[in-house]
Amino acid sequence: MKIDNLIESFQQLKFKRHVALSLGTLACVALAGYYIQSKQQTGLVNARAELQTVQNELKTRNVVSKLNGSNTTENINSKRSFTELLANSSKSDEVVREMSRLAAGKGIGLESLKILPSAATASELGKVQYNVTMKTDYYLFKGWLSGLLGRYPALGVNTLSIRGIAADNARQDINLSLLLYVKD
């Protein structure tokens, strides 16, 4: 019953009062919206600052771990001779799988891959030559090659040819020859 009385009282108000109540309600909603938006903006600014701090810390940790990792690898590898680091020729299949895995991880398509094994002689080490062609972004290629060379100490670049593609400024035509030195 009280609600019916309230509605009836509201209906009896003059038009000017209806407009004033409507404008008052609209102003309250606008102020509430502004207050909520400003709180969210403050929270967003704080979250961005925190994210930037975490990203900087992560970059610092990555640099430190790379320095520590490279120092450890250099110390371990410097204690052993090059021939002690060589793998068996059966490792050549693993190198191919790793090439493909790293390329897929970076979004690189290997156009062709030829493998040419050479047996060891009395005066030369055994080796497996990989001839790779691809069309990709230079920086993706550089990361791919770095990952591959970092994983296999006995793998080296034999020849490298990089040419721009006239129709595509973002990609290069790359011909690469790698040599994996092996024990047998």
PDB file of C-alpha atoms in Angstrom:
ATOM      1  CA  MET A   1       0.000   0.000   0.000  1.00  0.00           C
ATOM      2  CA  LYS A   2       2.784   2.436   0.781  1.00  0.00           C
ATOM      3  CA  ILE A   3       4.215   2.012  -2.706  1.00  0.00           C
ATOM      4  CA  ASP A   4       0.840   2.837  -4.254  1.00  0.00           C
ATOM      5  CA  ASN A   5       0.733   6.017  -2.167  1.00  0.00           C
ATOM      6  CA  LEU A   6       4.249   6.913  -3.255  1.00  0.00           C
ATOM      7  CA  ILE A   7       3.402   6.400  -6.929  1.00  0.00           C
ATOM      8  CA  GLU A   8       0.245   8.452  -6.568  1.00  0.00           C
ATOM      9  CA  SER A   9       2.170  11.257  -4.837  1.00  0.00           C
ATOM     10  CA  PHE A  10       4.777  11.192  -7.614  1.00  0.00           C
ATOM     11  CA  GLN A  11       2.120  11.421 -10.306  1.00  0.00           C
ATOM     12  CA  GLN A  12       0.625  14.482  -8.626  1.00  0.00           C
ATOM     13  CA  LEU A  13       3.907  16.424  -8.795  1.00  0.00           C
ATOM     14  CA  LYS A  14       4.220  19.236 -11.307  1.00  0.00           C
ATOM     15  CA  PHE A  15       6.156  18.785 -14.551  1.00  0.00           C
ATOM     16  CA  LYS A  16       9.013  20.987 -13.310  1.00  0.00           C
ATOM     17  CA  ARG A  17       9.538  18.696 -10.337  1.00  0.00           C
ATOM     18  CA  HIS A  18       9.560  15.606 -12.590  1.00  0.00           C
ATOM     19  CA  VAL A  19      12.268  17.211 -14.722  1.00  0.00           C
ATOM     20  CA  ALA A  20      14.237  18.253 -11.616  1.00  0.00           C
ATOM     21  CA  LEU A  21      14.049  14.725 -10.128  1.00  0.00           C
ATOM     22  CA  SER A  22      15.054  13.200 -13.493  1.00  0.00           C
ATOM     23  CA  LEU A  23      18.013  15.561 -13.848  1.00  0.00           C
ATOM     24  CA  GLY A  24      19.027  14.885 -10.243  1.00  0.00           C
ATOM     25  CA  THR A  25      18.902  11.130 -10.839  1.00  0.00           C
ATOM     26  CA  LEU A  26      20.861  11.517 -14.075  1.00  0.00           C
ATOM     27  CA  ALA A  27      23.489  13.645 -12.326  1.00  0.00           C
ATOM     28  CA  CYS A  28      23.860  11.032  -9.546  1.00  0.00           C
ATOM     29  CA  VAL A  29      24.300   8.231 -12.106  1.00  0.00           C
ATOM     30  CA  ALA A  30      26.865  10.322 -14.014  1.00  0.00           C
ATOM     31  CA  LEU A  31      28.832  11.075 -10.842  1.00  0.00           C
ATOM     32  CA  ALA A  32      28.757   7.420  -9.821  1.00  0.00           C
ATOM     33  CA  GLY A  33      29.987   6.427 -13.309  1.00  0.00           C
ATOM     34  CA  TYR A  34      32.781   8.992 -13.174  1.00  0.00           C
ATOM     35  CA  TYR A  35      33.832   7.777  -9.725  1.00  0.00           C
ATOM     36  CA  ILE A  36      33.883   4.126 -10.847  1.00  0.00           C
ATOM     37  CA  GLN A  37      35.806   5.009 -14.019  1.00  0.00           C
ATOM     38  CA  SER A  38      38.423   7.007 -12.115  1.00  0.00           C
ATOM     39  CA  LYS A  39      38.936   4.131  -9.648  1.00  0.00           C
ATOM     40  CA  GLN A  40      39.359   1.699 -12.538  1.00  0.00           C
ATOM     41  CA  GLN A  41      41.794   4.066 -14.269  1.00  0.00           C
ATOM     42  CA  THR A  42      43.874   4.320 -11.093  1.00  0.00           C
ATOM     43  CA  GLY A  43      43.863   0.535 -10.788  1.00  0.00           C
ATOM     44  CA  LEU A  44      44.907   0.188 -14.412  1.00  0.00           C
ATOM     45  CA  VAL A  45      47.811   2.629 -13.984  1.00  0.00           C
ATOM     46  CA  ASN A  46      48.969   0.704 -10.901  1.00  0.00           C
ATOM     47  CA  ALA A  47      48.668  -2.622 -12.741  1.00  0.00           C
ATOM     48  CA  ARG A  48      50.706  -1.260 -15.672  1.00  0.00           C
ATOM     49  CA  ALA A  49      53.430  -0.048 -13.332  1.00  0.00           C
ATOM     50  CA  GLU A  50      53.525  -3.432 -11.616  1.00  0.00           C
ATOM     51  CA  LEU A  51      53.645  -5.223 -14.977  1.00  0.00           C
ATOM     52  CA  GLN A  52      56.527  -3.016 -16.114  1.00  0.00           C
ATOM     53  CA  THR A  53      58.409  -3.774 -12.900  1.00  0.00           C
ATOM     54  CA  VAL A  54      57.905  -7.524 -13.359  1.00  0.00           C
ATOM     55  CA  GLN A  55      58.971  -7.332 -17.021  1.00  0.00           C
ATOM     56  CA  ASN A  56      62.136  -5.430 -16.100  1.00  0.00           C
ATOM     57  CA  GLU A  57      62.935  -7.975 -13.401  1.00  0.00           C
ATOM     58  CA  LEU A  58      62.364 -10.822 -15.873  1.00  0.00           C
ATOM     59  CA  LYS A  59      64.683  -9.192 -18.425  1.00  0.00           C
ATOM     60  CA  THR A  60      67.337  -8.754 -15.743  1.00  0.00           C
ATOM     61  CA  ARG A  61      67.021 -12.384 -14.688  1.00  0.00           C
ATOM     62  CA  ASN A  62      67.248 -13.547 -18.316  1.00  0.00           C
ATOM     63  CA  VAL A  63      70.422 -11.528 -18.873  1.00  0.00           C
ATOM     64  CA  VAL A  64      71.959 -12.844 -15.655  1.00  0.00           C
ATOM     65  CA  SER A  65      71.001 -16.444 -16.452  1.00  0.00           C
ATOM     66  CA  LYS A  66      72.418 -16.126 -19.975  1.00  0.00           C
ATOM     67  CA  LEU A  67      75.660 -14.746 -18.591  1.00  0.00           C
ATOM     68  CA  ASN A  68      75.845 -17.471 -15.961  1.00  0.00           C
ATOM     69  CA  GLY A  69      74.863 -20.121 -18.485  1.00  0.00           C
ATOM     70  CA  SER A  70      77.407 -19.024 -21.066  1.00  0.00           C
ATOM     71  CA  ASN A  71      80.145 -18.836 -18.445  1.00  0.00           C
ATOM     72  CA  THR A  72      79.288 -22.329 -17.223  1.00  0.00           C
ATOM     73  CA  THR A  73      79.191 -23.707 -20.767  1.00  0.00           C
ATOM     74  CA  GLU A  74      82.472 -22.036 -21.659  1.00  0.00           C
ATOM     75  CA  ASN A  75      84.135 -23.376 -18.495  1.00  0.00           C
ATOM     76  CA  ILE A  76      82.878 -26.910 -19.081  1.00  0.00           C
ATOM     77  CA  ASN A  77      83.689 -26.903 -22.803  1.00  0.00           C
ATOM     78  CA  SER A  78      87.113 -25.315 -22.332  1.00  0.00           C
ATOM     79  CA  LYS A  79      88.127 -28.212 -20.096  1.00  0.00           C
ATOM     80  CA  ARG A  80      87.396 -30.701 -22.873  1.00  0.00           C
ATOM     81  CA  SER A  81      89.010 -30.884 -26.284  1.00  0.00           C
ATOM     82  CA  PHE A  82      86.999 -30.353 -29.441  1.00  0.00           C
ATOM     83  CA  THR A  83      87.152 -34.024 -30.386  1.00  0.00           C
ATOM     84  CA  GLU A  84      85.692 -34.974 -26.998  1.00  0.00           C
ATOM     85  CA  LEU A  85      82.652 -32.811 -27.800  1.00  0.00           C
ATOM     86  CA  LEU A  86      81.959 -34.642 -31.052  1.00  0.00           C
ATOM     87  CA  ALA A  87      78.886 -36.833 -31.280  1.00  0.00           C
ATOM     88  CA  ASN A  88      78.336 -40.046 -33.183  1.00  0.00           C
ATOM     89  CA  SER A  89      77.029 -39.795 -36.755  1.00  0.00           C
ATOM     90  CA  SER A  90      73.692 -41.136 -35.502  1.00  0.00           C
ATOM     91  CA  LYS A  91      73.223 -37.694 -33.897  1.00  0.00           C
ATOM     92  CA  SER A  92      72.592 -36.266 -37.383  1.00  0.00           C
ATOM     93  CA  ASP A  93      68.921 -37.336 -37.274  1.00  0.00           C
ATOM     94  CA  GLU A  94      68.482 -35.512 -33.969  1.00  0.00           C
ATOM     95  CA  VAL A  95      69.945 -32.357 -35.531  1.00  0.00           C
ATOM     96  CA  VAL A  96      67.357 -32.541 -38.332  1.00  0.00           C
ATOM     97  CA  ARG A  97      64.526 -32.970 -35.805  1.00  0.00           C
ATOM     98  CA  GLU A  98      65.854 -30.021 -33.794  1.00  0.00           C
ATOM     99  CA  MET A  99      66.083 -27.879 -36.946  1.00  0.00           C
ATOM    100  CA  SER A 100      62.437 -28.632 -37.702  1.00  0.00           C
ATOM    101  CA  ARG A 101      61.302 -28.135 -34.108  1.00  0.00           C
ATOM    102  CA  LEU A 102      63.053 -24.767 -33.763  1.00  0.00           C
ATOM    103  CA  ALA A 103      61.777 -23.637 -37.183  1.00  0.00           C
ATOM    104  CA  ALA A 104      58.193 -24.580 -36.315  1.00  0.00           C
ATOM    105  CA  GLY A 105      58.511 -22.803 -32.968  1.00  0.00           C
ATOM    106  CA  LYS A 106      59.550 -19.580 -34.719  1.00  0.00           C
ATOM    107  CA  GLY A 107      57.059 -19.895 -37.570  1.00  0.00           C
ATOM    108  CA  ILE A 108      59.744 -20.565 -40.180  1.00  0.00           C
ATOM    109  CA  GLY A 109      59.076 -22.876 -43.094  1.00  0.00           C
ATOM    110  CA  LEU A 110      62.110 -24.833 -44.270  1.00  0.00           C
ATOM    111  CA  GLU A 111      61.822 -25.019 -48.065  1.00  0.00           C
ATOM    112  CA  SER A 112      64.435 -27.712 -48.562  1.00  0.00           C
ATOM    113  CA  LEU A 113      66.907 -29.694 -46.521  1.00  0.00           C
ATOM    114  CA  LYS A 114      69.598 -31.923 -48.016  1.00  0.00           C
ATOM    115  CA  ILE A 115      71.873 -34.095 -45.896  1.00  0.00           C
ATOM    116  CA  LEU A 116      75.322 -35.160 -47.174  1.00  0.00           C
ATOM    117  CA  PRO A 117      77.307 -37.390 -44.783  1.00  0.00           C
ATOM    118  CA  SER A 118      81.082 -37.803 -45.223  1.00  0.00           C
ATOM    119  CA  ALA A 119      82.960 -40.591 -43.477  1.00  0.00           C
ATOM    120  CA  ALA A 120      86.035 -39.868 -41.408  1.00  0.00           C
ATOM    121  CA  THR A 121      89.437 -40.436 -42.961  1.00  0.00           C
ATOM    122  CA  ALA A 122      92.866 -40.721 -41.406  1.00  0.00           C
ATOM    123  CA  SER A 123      93.435 -36.987 -41.830  1.00  0.00           C
ATOM    124  CA  GLU A 124      89.886 -35.589 -41.482  1.00  0.00           C
ATOM    125  CA  LEU A 125      87.014 -35.853 -39.064  1.00  0.00           C
ATOM    126  CA  GLY A 126      83.711 -37.264 -40.192  1.00  0.00           C
ATOM    127  CA  LYS A 127      81.074 -34.719 -40.980  1.00  0.00           C
ATOM    128  CA  VAL A 128      77.479 -34.336 -41.985  1.00  0.00           C
ATOM    129  CA  GLN A 129      76.604 -31.404 -44.220  1.00  0.00           C
ATOM    130  CA  TYR A 130      73.120 -29.878 -44.090  1.00  0.00           C
ATOM    131  CA  ASN A 131      72.077 -27.644 -46.989  1.00  0.00           C
ATOM    132  CA  VAL A 132      69.013 -25.629 -45.981  1.00  0.00           C
ATOM    133  CA  THR A 133      66.962 -23.106 -47.955  1.00  0.00           C
ATOM    134  CA  MET A 134      64.204 -20.917 -46.534  1.00  0.00           C
ATOM    135  CA  LYS A 135      62.418 -17.634 -47.016  1.00  0.00           C
ATOM    136  CA  THR A 136      61.899 -15.861 -43.712  1.00  0.00           C
ATOM    137  CA  ASP A 137      62.475 -12.758 -41.645  1.00  0.00           C
ATOM    138  CA  TYR A 138      66.156 -12.191 -40.819  1.00  0.00           C
ATOM    139  CA  TYR A 139      65.588 -11.888 -37.080  1.00  0.00           C
ATOM    140  CA  LEU A 140      63.582 -15.126 -36.950  1.00  0.00           C
ATOM    141  CA  PHE A 141      66.360 -16.843 -38.900  1.00  0.00           C
ATOM    142  CA  LYS A 142      68.996 -15.394 -36.589  1.00  0.00           C
ATOM    143  CA  GLY A 143      67.172 -16.726 -33.511  1.00  0.00           C
ATOM    144  CA  TRP A 144      66.709 -20.127 -35.158  1.00  0.00           C
ATOM    145  CA  LEU A 145      70.393 -20.384 -36.086  1.00  0.00           C
ATOM    146  CA  SER A 146      71.501 -19.210 -32.649  1.00  0.00           C
ATOM    147  CA  GLY A 147      69.358 -21.851 -30.938  1.00  0.00           C
ATOM    148  CA  LEU A 148      70.708 -24.553 -33.213  1.00  0.00           C
ATOM    149  CA  LEU A 149      74.390 -23.608 -32.862  1.00  0.00           C
ATOM    150  CA  GLY A 150      74.025 -23.188 -29.100  1.00  0.00           C
ATOM    151  CA  ARG A 151      72.655 -26.701 -28.733  1.00  0.00           C
ATOM    152  CA  TYR A 152      75.320 -28.484 -30.794  1.00  0.00           C
ATOM    153  CA  PRO A 153      78.935 -27.383 -30.119  1.00  0.00           C
ATOM    154  CA  ALA A 154      80.253 -29.425 -33.059  1.00  0.00           C
ATOM    155  CA  LEU A 155      77.865 -27.760 -35.531  1.00  0.00           C
ATOM    156  CA  GLY A 156      79.159 -24.826 -37.546  1.00  0.00           C
ATOM    157  CA  VAL A 157      78.233 -22.629 -40.476  1.00  0.00           C
ATOM    158  CA  ASN A 158      79.978 -23.630 -43.686  1.00  0.00           C
ATOM    159  CA  THR A 159      78.365 -21.104 -46.050  1.00  0.00           C
ATOM    160  CA  LEU A 160      75.598 -18.552 -45.686  1.00  0.00           C
ATOM    161  CA  SER A 161      73.846 -16.519 -48.375  1.00  0.00           C
ATOM    162  CA  ILE A 162      71.124 -13.993 -47.578  1.00  0.00           C
ATOM    163  CA  ARG A 163      69.353 -12.044 -50.323  1.00  0.00           C
ATOM    164  CA  GLY A 164      66.381  -9.720 -50.130  1.00  0.00           C
ATOM    165  CA  ILE A 165      63.186 -10.653 -51.917  1.00  0.00           C
ATOM    166  CA  ALA A 166      62.068  -7.838 -54.240  1.00  0.00           C
ATOM    167  CA  ALA A 167      58.352  -8.482 -53.759  1.00  0.00           C
ATOM    168  CA  ASP A 168      58.593  -8.895 -49.965  1.00  0.00           C
ATOM    169  CA  ASN A 169      60.676  -6.442 -47.916  1.00  0.00           C
ATOM    170  CA  ALA A 170      60.038  -8.322 -44.662  1.00  0.00           C
ATOM    171  CA  ARG A 171      61.572 -11.630 -45.747  1.00  0.00           C
ATOM    172  CA  GLN A 172      64.889 -12.796 -47.149  1.00  0.00           C
ATOM    173  CA  ASP A 173      65.897 -15.723 -49.330  1.00  0.00           C
ATOM    174  CA  ILE A 174      68.386 -17.709 -47.232  1.00  0.00           C
ATOM    175  CA  ASN A 175      70.729 -20.510 -48.335  1.00  0.00           C
ATOM    176  CA  LEU A 176      72.681 -22.077 -45.521  1.00  0.00           C
ATOM    177  CA  SER A 177      75.198 -24.880 -45.347  1.00  0.00           C
ATOM    178  CA  LEU A 178      75.960 -26.309 -41.890  1.00  0.00           C
ATOM    179  CA  LEU A 179      78.597 -28.888 -40.934  1.00  0.00           C
ATOM    180  CA  LEU A 180      78.258 -31.268 -38.028  1.00  0.00           C
ATOM    181  CA  TYR A 181      81.574 -32.852 -37.145  1.00  0.00           C
ATOM    182  CA  VAL A 182      81.220 -36.430 -35.877  1.00  0.00           C
ATOM    183  CA  LYS A 183      83.429 -39.112 -34.324  1.00  0.00           C
ATOM    184  CA  ASP A 184      82.711 -41.845 -36.844  1.00  0.00           C
TER     185      ASP A 184
END
